[in-house]
mmCIF file with all atom_site columns, C-alpha atoms in Angstrom:
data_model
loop_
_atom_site.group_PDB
_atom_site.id
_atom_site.type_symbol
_atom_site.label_atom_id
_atom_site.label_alt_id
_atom_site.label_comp_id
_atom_site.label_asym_id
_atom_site.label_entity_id
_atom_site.label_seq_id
_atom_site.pdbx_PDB_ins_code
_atom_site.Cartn_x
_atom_site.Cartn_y
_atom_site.Cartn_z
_atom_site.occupancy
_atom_site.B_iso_or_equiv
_atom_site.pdbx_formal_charge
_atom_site.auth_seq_id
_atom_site.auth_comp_id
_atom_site.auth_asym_id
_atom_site.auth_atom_id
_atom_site.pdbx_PDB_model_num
ATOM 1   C CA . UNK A 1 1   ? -2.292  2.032   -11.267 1.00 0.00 ? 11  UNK A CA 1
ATOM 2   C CA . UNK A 1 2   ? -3.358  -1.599  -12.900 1.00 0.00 ? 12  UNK A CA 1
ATOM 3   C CA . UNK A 1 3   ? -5.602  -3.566  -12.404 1.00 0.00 ? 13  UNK A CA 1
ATOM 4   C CA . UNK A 1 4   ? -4.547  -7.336  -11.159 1.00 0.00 ? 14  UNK A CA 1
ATOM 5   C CA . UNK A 1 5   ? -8.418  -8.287  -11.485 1.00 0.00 ? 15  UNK A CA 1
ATOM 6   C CA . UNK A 1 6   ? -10.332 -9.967  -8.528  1.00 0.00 ? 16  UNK A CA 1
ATOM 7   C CA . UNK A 1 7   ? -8.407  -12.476 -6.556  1.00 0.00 ? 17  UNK A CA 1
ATOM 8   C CA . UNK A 1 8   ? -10.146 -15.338 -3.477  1.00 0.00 ? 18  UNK A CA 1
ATOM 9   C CA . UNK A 1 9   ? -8.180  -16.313 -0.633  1.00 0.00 ? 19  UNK A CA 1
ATOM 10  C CA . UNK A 1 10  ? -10.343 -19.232 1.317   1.00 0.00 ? 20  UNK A CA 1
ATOM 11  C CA . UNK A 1 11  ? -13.655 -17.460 1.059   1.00 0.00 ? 21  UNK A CA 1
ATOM 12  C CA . UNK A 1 12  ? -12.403 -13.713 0.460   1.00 0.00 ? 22  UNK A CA 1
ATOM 13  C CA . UNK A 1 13  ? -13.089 -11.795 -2.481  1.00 0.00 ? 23  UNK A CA 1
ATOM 14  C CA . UNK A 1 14  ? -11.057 -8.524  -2.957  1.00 0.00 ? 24  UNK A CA 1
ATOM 15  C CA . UNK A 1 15  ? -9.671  -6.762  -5.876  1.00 0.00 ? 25  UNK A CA 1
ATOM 16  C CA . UNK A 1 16  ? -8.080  -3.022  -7.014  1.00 0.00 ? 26  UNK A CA 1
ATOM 17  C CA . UNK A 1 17  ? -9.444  -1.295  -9.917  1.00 0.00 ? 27  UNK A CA 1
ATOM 18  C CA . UNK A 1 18  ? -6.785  0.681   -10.451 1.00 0.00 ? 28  UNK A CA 1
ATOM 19  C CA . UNK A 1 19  ? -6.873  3.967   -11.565 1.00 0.00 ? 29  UNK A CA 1
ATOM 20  C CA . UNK A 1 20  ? -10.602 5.330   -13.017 1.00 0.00 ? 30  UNK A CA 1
ATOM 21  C CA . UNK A 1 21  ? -9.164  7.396   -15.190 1.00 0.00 ? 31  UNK A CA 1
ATOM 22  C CA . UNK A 1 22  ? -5.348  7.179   -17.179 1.00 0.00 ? 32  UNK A CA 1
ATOM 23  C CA . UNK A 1 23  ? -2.827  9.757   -16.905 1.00 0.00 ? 33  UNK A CA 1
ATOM 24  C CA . UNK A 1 24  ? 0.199   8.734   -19.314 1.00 0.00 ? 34  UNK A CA 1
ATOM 25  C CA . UNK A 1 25  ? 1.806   5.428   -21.538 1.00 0.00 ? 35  UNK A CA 1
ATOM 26  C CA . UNK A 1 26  ? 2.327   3.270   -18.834 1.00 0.00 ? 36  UNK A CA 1
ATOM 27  C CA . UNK A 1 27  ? -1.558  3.265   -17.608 1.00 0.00 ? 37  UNK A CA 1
ATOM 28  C CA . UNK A 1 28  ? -2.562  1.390   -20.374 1.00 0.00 ? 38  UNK A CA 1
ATOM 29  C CA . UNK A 1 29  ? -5.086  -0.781  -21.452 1.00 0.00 ? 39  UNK A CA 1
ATOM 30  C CA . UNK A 1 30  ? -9.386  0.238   -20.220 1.00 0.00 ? 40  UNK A CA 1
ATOM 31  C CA . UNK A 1 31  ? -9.870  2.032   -16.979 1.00 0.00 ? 41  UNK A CA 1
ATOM 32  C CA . UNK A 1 32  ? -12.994 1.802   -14.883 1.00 0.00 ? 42  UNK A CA 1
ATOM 33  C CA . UNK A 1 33  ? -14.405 -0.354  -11.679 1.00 0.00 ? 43  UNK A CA 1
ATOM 34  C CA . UNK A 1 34  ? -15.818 -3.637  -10.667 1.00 0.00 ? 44  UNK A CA 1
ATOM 35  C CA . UNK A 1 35  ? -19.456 -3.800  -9.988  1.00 0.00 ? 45  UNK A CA 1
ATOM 36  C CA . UNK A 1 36  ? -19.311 -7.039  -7.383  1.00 0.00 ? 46  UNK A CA 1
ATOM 37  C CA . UNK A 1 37  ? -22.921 -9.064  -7.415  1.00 0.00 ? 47  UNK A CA 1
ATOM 38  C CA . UNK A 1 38  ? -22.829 -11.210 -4.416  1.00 0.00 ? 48  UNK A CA 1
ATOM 39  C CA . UNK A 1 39  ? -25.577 -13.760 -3.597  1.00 0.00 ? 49  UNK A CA 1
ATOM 40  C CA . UNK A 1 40  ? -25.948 -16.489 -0.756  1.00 0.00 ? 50  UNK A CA 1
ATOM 41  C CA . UNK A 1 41  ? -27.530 -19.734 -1.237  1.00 0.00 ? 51  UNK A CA 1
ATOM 42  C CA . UNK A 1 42  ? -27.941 -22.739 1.058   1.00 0.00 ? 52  UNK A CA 1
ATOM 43  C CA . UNK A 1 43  ? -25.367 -20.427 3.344   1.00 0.00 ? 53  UNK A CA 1
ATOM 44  C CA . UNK A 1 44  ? -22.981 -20.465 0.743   1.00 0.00 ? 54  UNK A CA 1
ATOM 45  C CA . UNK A 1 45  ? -22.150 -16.880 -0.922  1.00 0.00 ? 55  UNK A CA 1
ATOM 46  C CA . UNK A 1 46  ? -20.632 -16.553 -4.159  1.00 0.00 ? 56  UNK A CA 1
ATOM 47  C CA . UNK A 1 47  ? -19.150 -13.338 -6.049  1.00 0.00 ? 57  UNK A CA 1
ATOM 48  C CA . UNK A 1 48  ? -19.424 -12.694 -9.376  1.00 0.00 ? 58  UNK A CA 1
ATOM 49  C CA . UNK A 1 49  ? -17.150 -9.182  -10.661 1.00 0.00 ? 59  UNK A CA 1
ATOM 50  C CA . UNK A 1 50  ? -18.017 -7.757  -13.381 1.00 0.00 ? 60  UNK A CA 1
ATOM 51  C CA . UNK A 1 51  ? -15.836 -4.666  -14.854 1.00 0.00 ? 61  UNK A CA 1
ATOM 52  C CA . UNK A 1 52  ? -17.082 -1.878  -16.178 1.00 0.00 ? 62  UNK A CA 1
ATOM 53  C CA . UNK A 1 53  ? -15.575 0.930   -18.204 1.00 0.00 ? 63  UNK A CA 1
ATOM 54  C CA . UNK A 1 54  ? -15.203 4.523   -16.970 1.00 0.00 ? 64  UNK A CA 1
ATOM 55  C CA . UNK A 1 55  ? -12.134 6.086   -18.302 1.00 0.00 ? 65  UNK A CA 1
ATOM 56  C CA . UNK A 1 56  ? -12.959 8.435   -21.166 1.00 0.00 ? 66  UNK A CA 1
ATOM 57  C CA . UNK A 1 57  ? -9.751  7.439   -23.259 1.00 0.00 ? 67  UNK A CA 1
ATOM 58  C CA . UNK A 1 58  ? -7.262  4.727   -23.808 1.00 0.00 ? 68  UNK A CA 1
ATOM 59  C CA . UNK A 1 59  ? -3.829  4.796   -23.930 1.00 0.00 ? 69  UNK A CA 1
ATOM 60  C CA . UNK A 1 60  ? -2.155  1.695   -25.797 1.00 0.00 ? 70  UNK A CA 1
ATOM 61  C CA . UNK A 1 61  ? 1.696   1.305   -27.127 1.00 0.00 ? 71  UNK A CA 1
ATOM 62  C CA . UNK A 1 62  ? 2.314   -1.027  -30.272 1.00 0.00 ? 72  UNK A CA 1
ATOM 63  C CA . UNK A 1 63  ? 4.546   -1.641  -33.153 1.00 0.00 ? 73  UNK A CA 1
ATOM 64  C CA . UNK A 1 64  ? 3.928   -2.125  -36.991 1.00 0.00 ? 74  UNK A CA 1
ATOM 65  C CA . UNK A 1 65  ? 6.867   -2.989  -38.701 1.00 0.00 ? 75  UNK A CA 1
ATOM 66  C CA . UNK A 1 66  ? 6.312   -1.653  -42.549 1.00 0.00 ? 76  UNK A CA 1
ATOM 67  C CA . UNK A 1 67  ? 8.856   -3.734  -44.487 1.00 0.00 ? 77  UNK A CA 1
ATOM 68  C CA . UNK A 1 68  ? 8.359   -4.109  -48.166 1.00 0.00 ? 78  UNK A CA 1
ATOM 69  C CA . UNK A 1 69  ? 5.813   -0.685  -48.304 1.00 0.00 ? 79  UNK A CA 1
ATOM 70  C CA . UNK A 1 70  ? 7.088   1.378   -51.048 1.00 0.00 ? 80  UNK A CA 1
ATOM 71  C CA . UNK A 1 71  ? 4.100   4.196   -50.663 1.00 0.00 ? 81  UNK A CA 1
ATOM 72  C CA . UNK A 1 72  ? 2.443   6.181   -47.693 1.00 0.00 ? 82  UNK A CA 1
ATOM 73  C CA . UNK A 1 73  ? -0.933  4.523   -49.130 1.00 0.00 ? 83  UNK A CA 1
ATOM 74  C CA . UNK A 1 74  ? 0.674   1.061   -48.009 1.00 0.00 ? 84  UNK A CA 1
ATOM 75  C CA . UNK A 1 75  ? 1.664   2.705   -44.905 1.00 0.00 ? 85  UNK A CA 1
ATOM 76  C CA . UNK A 1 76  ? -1.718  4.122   -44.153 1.00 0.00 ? 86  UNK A CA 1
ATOM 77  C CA . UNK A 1 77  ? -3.287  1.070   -45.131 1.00 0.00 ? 87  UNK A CA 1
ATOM 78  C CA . UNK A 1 78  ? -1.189  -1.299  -42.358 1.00 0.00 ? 88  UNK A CA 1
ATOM 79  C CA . UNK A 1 79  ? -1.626  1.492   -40.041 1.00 0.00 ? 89  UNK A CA 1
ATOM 80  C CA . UNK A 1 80  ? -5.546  1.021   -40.576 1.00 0.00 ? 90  UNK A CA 1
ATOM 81  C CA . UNK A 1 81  ? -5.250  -3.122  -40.264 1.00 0.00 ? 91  UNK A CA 1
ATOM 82  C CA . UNK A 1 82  ? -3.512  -2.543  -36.856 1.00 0.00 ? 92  UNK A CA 1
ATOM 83  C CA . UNK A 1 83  ? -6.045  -0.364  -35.410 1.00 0.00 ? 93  UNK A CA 1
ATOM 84  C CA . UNK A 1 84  ? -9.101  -2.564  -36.780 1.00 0.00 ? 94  UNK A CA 1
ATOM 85  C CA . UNK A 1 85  ? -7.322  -5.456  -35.475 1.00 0.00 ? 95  UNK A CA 1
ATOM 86  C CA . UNK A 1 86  ? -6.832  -4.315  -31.964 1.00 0.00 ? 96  UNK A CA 1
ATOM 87  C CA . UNK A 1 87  ? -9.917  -2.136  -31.903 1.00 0.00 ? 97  UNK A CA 1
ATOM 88  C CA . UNK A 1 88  ? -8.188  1.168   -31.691 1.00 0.00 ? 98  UNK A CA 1
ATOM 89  C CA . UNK A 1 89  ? -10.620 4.264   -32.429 1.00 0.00 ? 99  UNK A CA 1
ATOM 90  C CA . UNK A 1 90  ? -11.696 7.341   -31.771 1.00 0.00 ? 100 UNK A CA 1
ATOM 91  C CA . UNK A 1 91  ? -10.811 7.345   -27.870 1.00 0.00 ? 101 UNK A CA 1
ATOM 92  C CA . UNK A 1 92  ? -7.194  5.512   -27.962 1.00 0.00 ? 102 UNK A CA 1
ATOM 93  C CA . UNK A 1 93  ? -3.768  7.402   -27.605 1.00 0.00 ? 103 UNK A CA 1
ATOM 94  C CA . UNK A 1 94  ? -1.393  5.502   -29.296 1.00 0.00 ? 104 UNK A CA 1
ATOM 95  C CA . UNK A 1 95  ? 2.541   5.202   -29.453 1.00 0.00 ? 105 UNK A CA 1
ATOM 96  C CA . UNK A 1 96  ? 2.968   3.465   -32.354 1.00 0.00 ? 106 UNK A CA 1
ATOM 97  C CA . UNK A 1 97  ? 6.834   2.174   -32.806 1.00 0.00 ? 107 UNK A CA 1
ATOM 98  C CA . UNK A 1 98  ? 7.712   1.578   -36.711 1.00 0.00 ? 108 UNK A CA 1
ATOM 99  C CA . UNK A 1 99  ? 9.992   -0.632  -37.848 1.00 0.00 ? 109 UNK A CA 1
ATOM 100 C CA . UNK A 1 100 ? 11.067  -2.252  -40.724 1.00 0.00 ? 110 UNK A CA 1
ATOM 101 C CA . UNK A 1 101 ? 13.109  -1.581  -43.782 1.00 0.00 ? 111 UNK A CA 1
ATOM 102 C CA . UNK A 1 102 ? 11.953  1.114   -46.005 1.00 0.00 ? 112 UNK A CA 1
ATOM 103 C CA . UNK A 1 103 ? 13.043  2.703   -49.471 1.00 0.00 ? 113 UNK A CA 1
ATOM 104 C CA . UNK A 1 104 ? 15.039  5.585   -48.870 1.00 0.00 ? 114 UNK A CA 1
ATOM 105 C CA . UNK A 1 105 ? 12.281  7.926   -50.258 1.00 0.00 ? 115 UNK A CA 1
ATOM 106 C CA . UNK A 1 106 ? 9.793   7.064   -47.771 1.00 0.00 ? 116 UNK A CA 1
ATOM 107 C CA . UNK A 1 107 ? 10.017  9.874   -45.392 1.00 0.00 ? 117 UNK A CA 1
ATOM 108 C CA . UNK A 1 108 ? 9.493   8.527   -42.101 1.00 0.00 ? 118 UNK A CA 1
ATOM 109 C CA . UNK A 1 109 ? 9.373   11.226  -40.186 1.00 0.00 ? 119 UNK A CA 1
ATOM 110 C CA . UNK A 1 110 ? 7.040   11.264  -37.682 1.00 0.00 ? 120 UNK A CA 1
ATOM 111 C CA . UNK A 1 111 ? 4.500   14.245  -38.050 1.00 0.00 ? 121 UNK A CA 1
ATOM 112 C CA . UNK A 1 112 ? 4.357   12.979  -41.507 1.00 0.00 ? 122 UNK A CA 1
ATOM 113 C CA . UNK A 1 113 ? 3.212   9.181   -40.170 1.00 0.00 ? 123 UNK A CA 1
ATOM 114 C CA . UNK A 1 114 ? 1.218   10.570  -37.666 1.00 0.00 ? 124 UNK A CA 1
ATOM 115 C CA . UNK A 1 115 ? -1.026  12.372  -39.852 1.00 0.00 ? 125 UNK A CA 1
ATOM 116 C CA . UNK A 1 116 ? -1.737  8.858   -41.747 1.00 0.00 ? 126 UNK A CA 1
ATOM 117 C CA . UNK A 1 117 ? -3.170  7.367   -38.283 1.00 0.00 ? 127 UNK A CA 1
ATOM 118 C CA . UNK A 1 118 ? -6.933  8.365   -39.080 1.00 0.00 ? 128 UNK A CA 1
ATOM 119 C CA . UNK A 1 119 ? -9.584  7.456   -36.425 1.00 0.00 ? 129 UNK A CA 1
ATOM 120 C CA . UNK A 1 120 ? -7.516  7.644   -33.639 1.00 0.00 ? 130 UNK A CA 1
ATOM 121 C CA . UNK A 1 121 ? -8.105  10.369  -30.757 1.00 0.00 ? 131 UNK A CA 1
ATOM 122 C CA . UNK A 1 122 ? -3.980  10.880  -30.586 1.00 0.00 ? 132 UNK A CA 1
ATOM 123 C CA . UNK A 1 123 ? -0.851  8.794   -32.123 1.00 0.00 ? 133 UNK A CA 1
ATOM 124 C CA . UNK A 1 124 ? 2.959   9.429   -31.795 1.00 0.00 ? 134 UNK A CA 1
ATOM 125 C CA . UNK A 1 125 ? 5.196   7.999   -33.628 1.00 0.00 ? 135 UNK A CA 1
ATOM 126 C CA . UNK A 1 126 ? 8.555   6.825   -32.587 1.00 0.00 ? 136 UNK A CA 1
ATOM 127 C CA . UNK A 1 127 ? 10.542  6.370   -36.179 1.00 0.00 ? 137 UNK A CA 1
ATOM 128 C CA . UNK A 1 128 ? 12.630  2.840   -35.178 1.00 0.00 ? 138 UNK A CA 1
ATOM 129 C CA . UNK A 1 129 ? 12.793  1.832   -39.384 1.00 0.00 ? 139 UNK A CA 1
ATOM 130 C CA . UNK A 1 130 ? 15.855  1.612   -41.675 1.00 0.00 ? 140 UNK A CA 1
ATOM 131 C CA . UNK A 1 131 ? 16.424  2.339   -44.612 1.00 0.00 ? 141 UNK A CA 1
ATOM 132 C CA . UNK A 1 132 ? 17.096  0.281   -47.710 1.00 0.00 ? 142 UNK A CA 1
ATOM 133 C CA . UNK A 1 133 ? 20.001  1.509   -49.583 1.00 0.00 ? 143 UNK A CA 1
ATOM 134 C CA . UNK A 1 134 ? 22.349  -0.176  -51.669 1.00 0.00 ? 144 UNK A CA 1
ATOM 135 C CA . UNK A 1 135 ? 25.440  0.690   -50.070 1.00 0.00 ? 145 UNK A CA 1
ATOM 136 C CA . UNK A 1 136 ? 27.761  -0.654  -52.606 1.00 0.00 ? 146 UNK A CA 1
ATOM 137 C CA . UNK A 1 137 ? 26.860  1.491   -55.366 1.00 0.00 ? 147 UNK A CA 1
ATOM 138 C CA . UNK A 1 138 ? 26.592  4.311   -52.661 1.00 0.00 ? 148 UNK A CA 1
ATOM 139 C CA . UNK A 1 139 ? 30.101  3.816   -51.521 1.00 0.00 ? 149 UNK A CA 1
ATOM 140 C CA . UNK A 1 140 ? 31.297  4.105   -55.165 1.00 0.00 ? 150 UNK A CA 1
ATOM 141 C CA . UNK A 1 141 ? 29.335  7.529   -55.864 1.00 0.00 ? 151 UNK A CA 1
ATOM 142 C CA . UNK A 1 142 ? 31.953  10.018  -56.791 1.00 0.00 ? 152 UNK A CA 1
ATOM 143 C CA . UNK A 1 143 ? 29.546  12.608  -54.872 1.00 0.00 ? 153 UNK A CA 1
ATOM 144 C CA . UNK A 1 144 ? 28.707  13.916  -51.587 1.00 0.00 ? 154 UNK A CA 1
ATOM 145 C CA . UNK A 1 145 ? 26.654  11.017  -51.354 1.00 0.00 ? 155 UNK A CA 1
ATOM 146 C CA . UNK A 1 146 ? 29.432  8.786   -51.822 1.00 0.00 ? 156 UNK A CA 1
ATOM 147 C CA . UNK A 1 147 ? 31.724  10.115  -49.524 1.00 0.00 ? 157 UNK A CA 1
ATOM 148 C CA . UNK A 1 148 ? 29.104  10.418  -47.162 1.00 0.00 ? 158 UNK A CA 1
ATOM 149 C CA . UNK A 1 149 ? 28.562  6.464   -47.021 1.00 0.00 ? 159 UNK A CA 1
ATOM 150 C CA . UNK A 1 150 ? 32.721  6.089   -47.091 1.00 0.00 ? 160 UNK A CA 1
ATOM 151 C CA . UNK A 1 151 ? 32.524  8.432   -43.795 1.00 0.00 ? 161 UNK A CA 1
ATOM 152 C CA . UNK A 1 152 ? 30.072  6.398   -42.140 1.00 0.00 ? 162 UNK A CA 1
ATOM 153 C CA . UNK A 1 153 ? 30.908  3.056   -43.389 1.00 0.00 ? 163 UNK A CA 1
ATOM 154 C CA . UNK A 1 154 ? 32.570  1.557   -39.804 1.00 0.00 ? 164 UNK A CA 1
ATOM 155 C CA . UNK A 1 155 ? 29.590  2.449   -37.943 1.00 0.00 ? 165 UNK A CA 1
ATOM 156 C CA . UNK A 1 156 ? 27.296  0.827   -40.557 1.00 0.00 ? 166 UNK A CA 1
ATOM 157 C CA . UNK A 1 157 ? 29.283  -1.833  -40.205 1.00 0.00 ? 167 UNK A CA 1
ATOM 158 C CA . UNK A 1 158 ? 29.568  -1.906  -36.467 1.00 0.00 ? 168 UNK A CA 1
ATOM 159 C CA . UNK A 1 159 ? 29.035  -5.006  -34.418 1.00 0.00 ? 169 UNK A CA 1
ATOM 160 C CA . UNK A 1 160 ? 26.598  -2.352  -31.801 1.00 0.00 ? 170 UNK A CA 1
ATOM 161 C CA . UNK A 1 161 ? 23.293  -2.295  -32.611 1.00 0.00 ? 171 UNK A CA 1
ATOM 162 C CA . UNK A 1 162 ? 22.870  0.887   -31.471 1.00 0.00 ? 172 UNK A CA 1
ATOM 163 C CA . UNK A 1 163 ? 26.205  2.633   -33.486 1.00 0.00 ? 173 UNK A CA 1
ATOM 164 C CA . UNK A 1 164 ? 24.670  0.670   -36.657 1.00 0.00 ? 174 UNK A CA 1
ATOM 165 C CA . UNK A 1 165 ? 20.800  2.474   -36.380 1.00 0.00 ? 175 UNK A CA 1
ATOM 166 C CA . UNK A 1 166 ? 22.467  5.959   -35.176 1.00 0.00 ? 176 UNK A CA 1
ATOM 167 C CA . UNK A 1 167 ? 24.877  5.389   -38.901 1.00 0.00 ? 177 UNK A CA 1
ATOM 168 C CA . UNK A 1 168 ? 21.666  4.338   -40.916 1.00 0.00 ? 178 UNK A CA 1
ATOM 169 C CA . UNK A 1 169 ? 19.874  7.415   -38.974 1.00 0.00 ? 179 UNK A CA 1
ATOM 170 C CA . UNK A 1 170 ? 22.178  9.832   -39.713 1.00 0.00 ? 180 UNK A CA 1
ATOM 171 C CA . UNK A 1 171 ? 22.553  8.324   -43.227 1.00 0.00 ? 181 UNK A CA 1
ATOM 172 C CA . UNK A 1 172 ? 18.966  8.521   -44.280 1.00 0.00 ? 182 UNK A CA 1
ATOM 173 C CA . UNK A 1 173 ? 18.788  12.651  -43.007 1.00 0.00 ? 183 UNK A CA 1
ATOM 174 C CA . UNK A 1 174 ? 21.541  12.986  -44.926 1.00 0.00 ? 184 UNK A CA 1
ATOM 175 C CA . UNK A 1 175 ? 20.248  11.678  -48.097 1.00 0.00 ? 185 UNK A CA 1
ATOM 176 C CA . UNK A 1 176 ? 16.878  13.220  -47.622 1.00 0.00 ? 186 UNK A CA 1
ATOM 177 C CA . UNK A 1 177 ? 18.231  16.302  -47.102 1.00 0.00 ? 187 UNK A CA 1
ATOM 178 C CA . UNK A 1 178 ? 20.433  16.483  -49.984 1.00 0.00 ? 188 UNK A CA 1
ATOM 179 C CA . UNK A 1 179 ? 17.305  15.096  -51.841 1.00 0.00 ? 189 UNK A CA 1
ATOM 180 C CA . UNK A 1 180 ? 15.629  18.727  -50.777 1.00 0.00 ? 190 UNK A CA 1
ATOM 181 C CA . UNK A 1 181 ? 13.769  17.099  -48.276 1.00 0.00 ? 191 UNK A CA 1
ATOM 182 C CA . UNK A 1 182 ? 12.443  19.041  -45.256 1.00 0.00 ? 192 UNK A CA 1
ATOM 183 C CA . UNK A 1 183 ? 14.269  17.079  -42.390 1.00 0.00 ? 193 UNK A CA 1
ATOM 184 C CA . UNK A 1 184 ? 13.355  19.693  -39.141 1.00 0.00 ? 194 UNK A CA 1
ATOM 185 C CA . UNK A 1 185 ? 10.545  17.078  -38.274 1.00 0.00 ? 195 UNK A CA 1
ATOM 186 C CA . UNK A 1 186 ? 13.013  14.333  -37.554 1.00 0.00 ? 196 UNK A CA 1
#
């Protein structure tokens, strides 16, 4: 469904569009044809392509890490620099992958960060942060809390990548919910 642009073989011109229109993540990027001026002088033709637009919407897939943002204004505002930097608007479906380390209030979930992507036609979020606890004086909380982090300590501790995010996953629902958070979104 991509493009690879025009291409010349001796004194052949030919080139796929691709498809005119997206359908899902993996068409990404502007849709639309080539519009092929070709002109012959002194019995020598040349081609000049020129592409032009068609689809109605974009589909694009990024990543913002949000380290060091302590409020959903800071959020909202890196959110905003990403989309004015890569010229995301009003026809772009985004999947937008956040990472980072975050203070354990900072509900990531991802309704809640999606509603922060303003201008855009669509965004999902796919929640890939951590949080930033202090596990040391979690560990030695005489509370649910504490016990909590002494339960998952080996797999925050793990060597696997993926055991370590599931702990620090399972971790931050935990604390959010026993903060009275709403955690159904996650």
């Amino acid at each position: 469904h991509n493009t690879p642009g025009i291409k010349k073989i001796e004194n052949t011109y030919f080139g796929y569009a691709g498809s005119l229109e997206p359908r899902a993540f993996n068409d990404r990027g502007e849709r639309g044809a080539y519009k092929i001026e070709i002109s012959k002088t002194a019995g020598i033709a040349t081609c000049r392509p020129a592409f032009f637009r068609l689809a109605k919407r974009i589909y694009a897939v990024d990543t913002l890490d949000i380290s060091g943002k302590t409020t959903y204004d800071a959020i909202a505002s890196a959110m905003s620099a990403l989309f004015k930097e890569k010229n995301y608007g009003a026809d772009t479906l985004l999947r937008l992958e956040i990472t980072g380390s975050v203070p354990p209030e900072i509900d990531t979930a991802p309704k809640k960060l999606a509603a922060l992507a303003v201008g855009l036609f669509y965004c999902e979020i796919i929640d890939h942060t951590s949080p930033e606890f202090n596990i040391d004086a979690l560990k030695d909380d005489p509370t649910i809390k504490g016990e909590l982090v002494r339960t998952l300590l080996p797999c925050l501790e793990s060597t696997d990548e993926e055991e370590r995010r599931r702990a620090y996953c399972a971790l931050k629902y935990a604390l959010l919910a026993l903060s009275g958070n709403d955690i159904a979104d996650f």
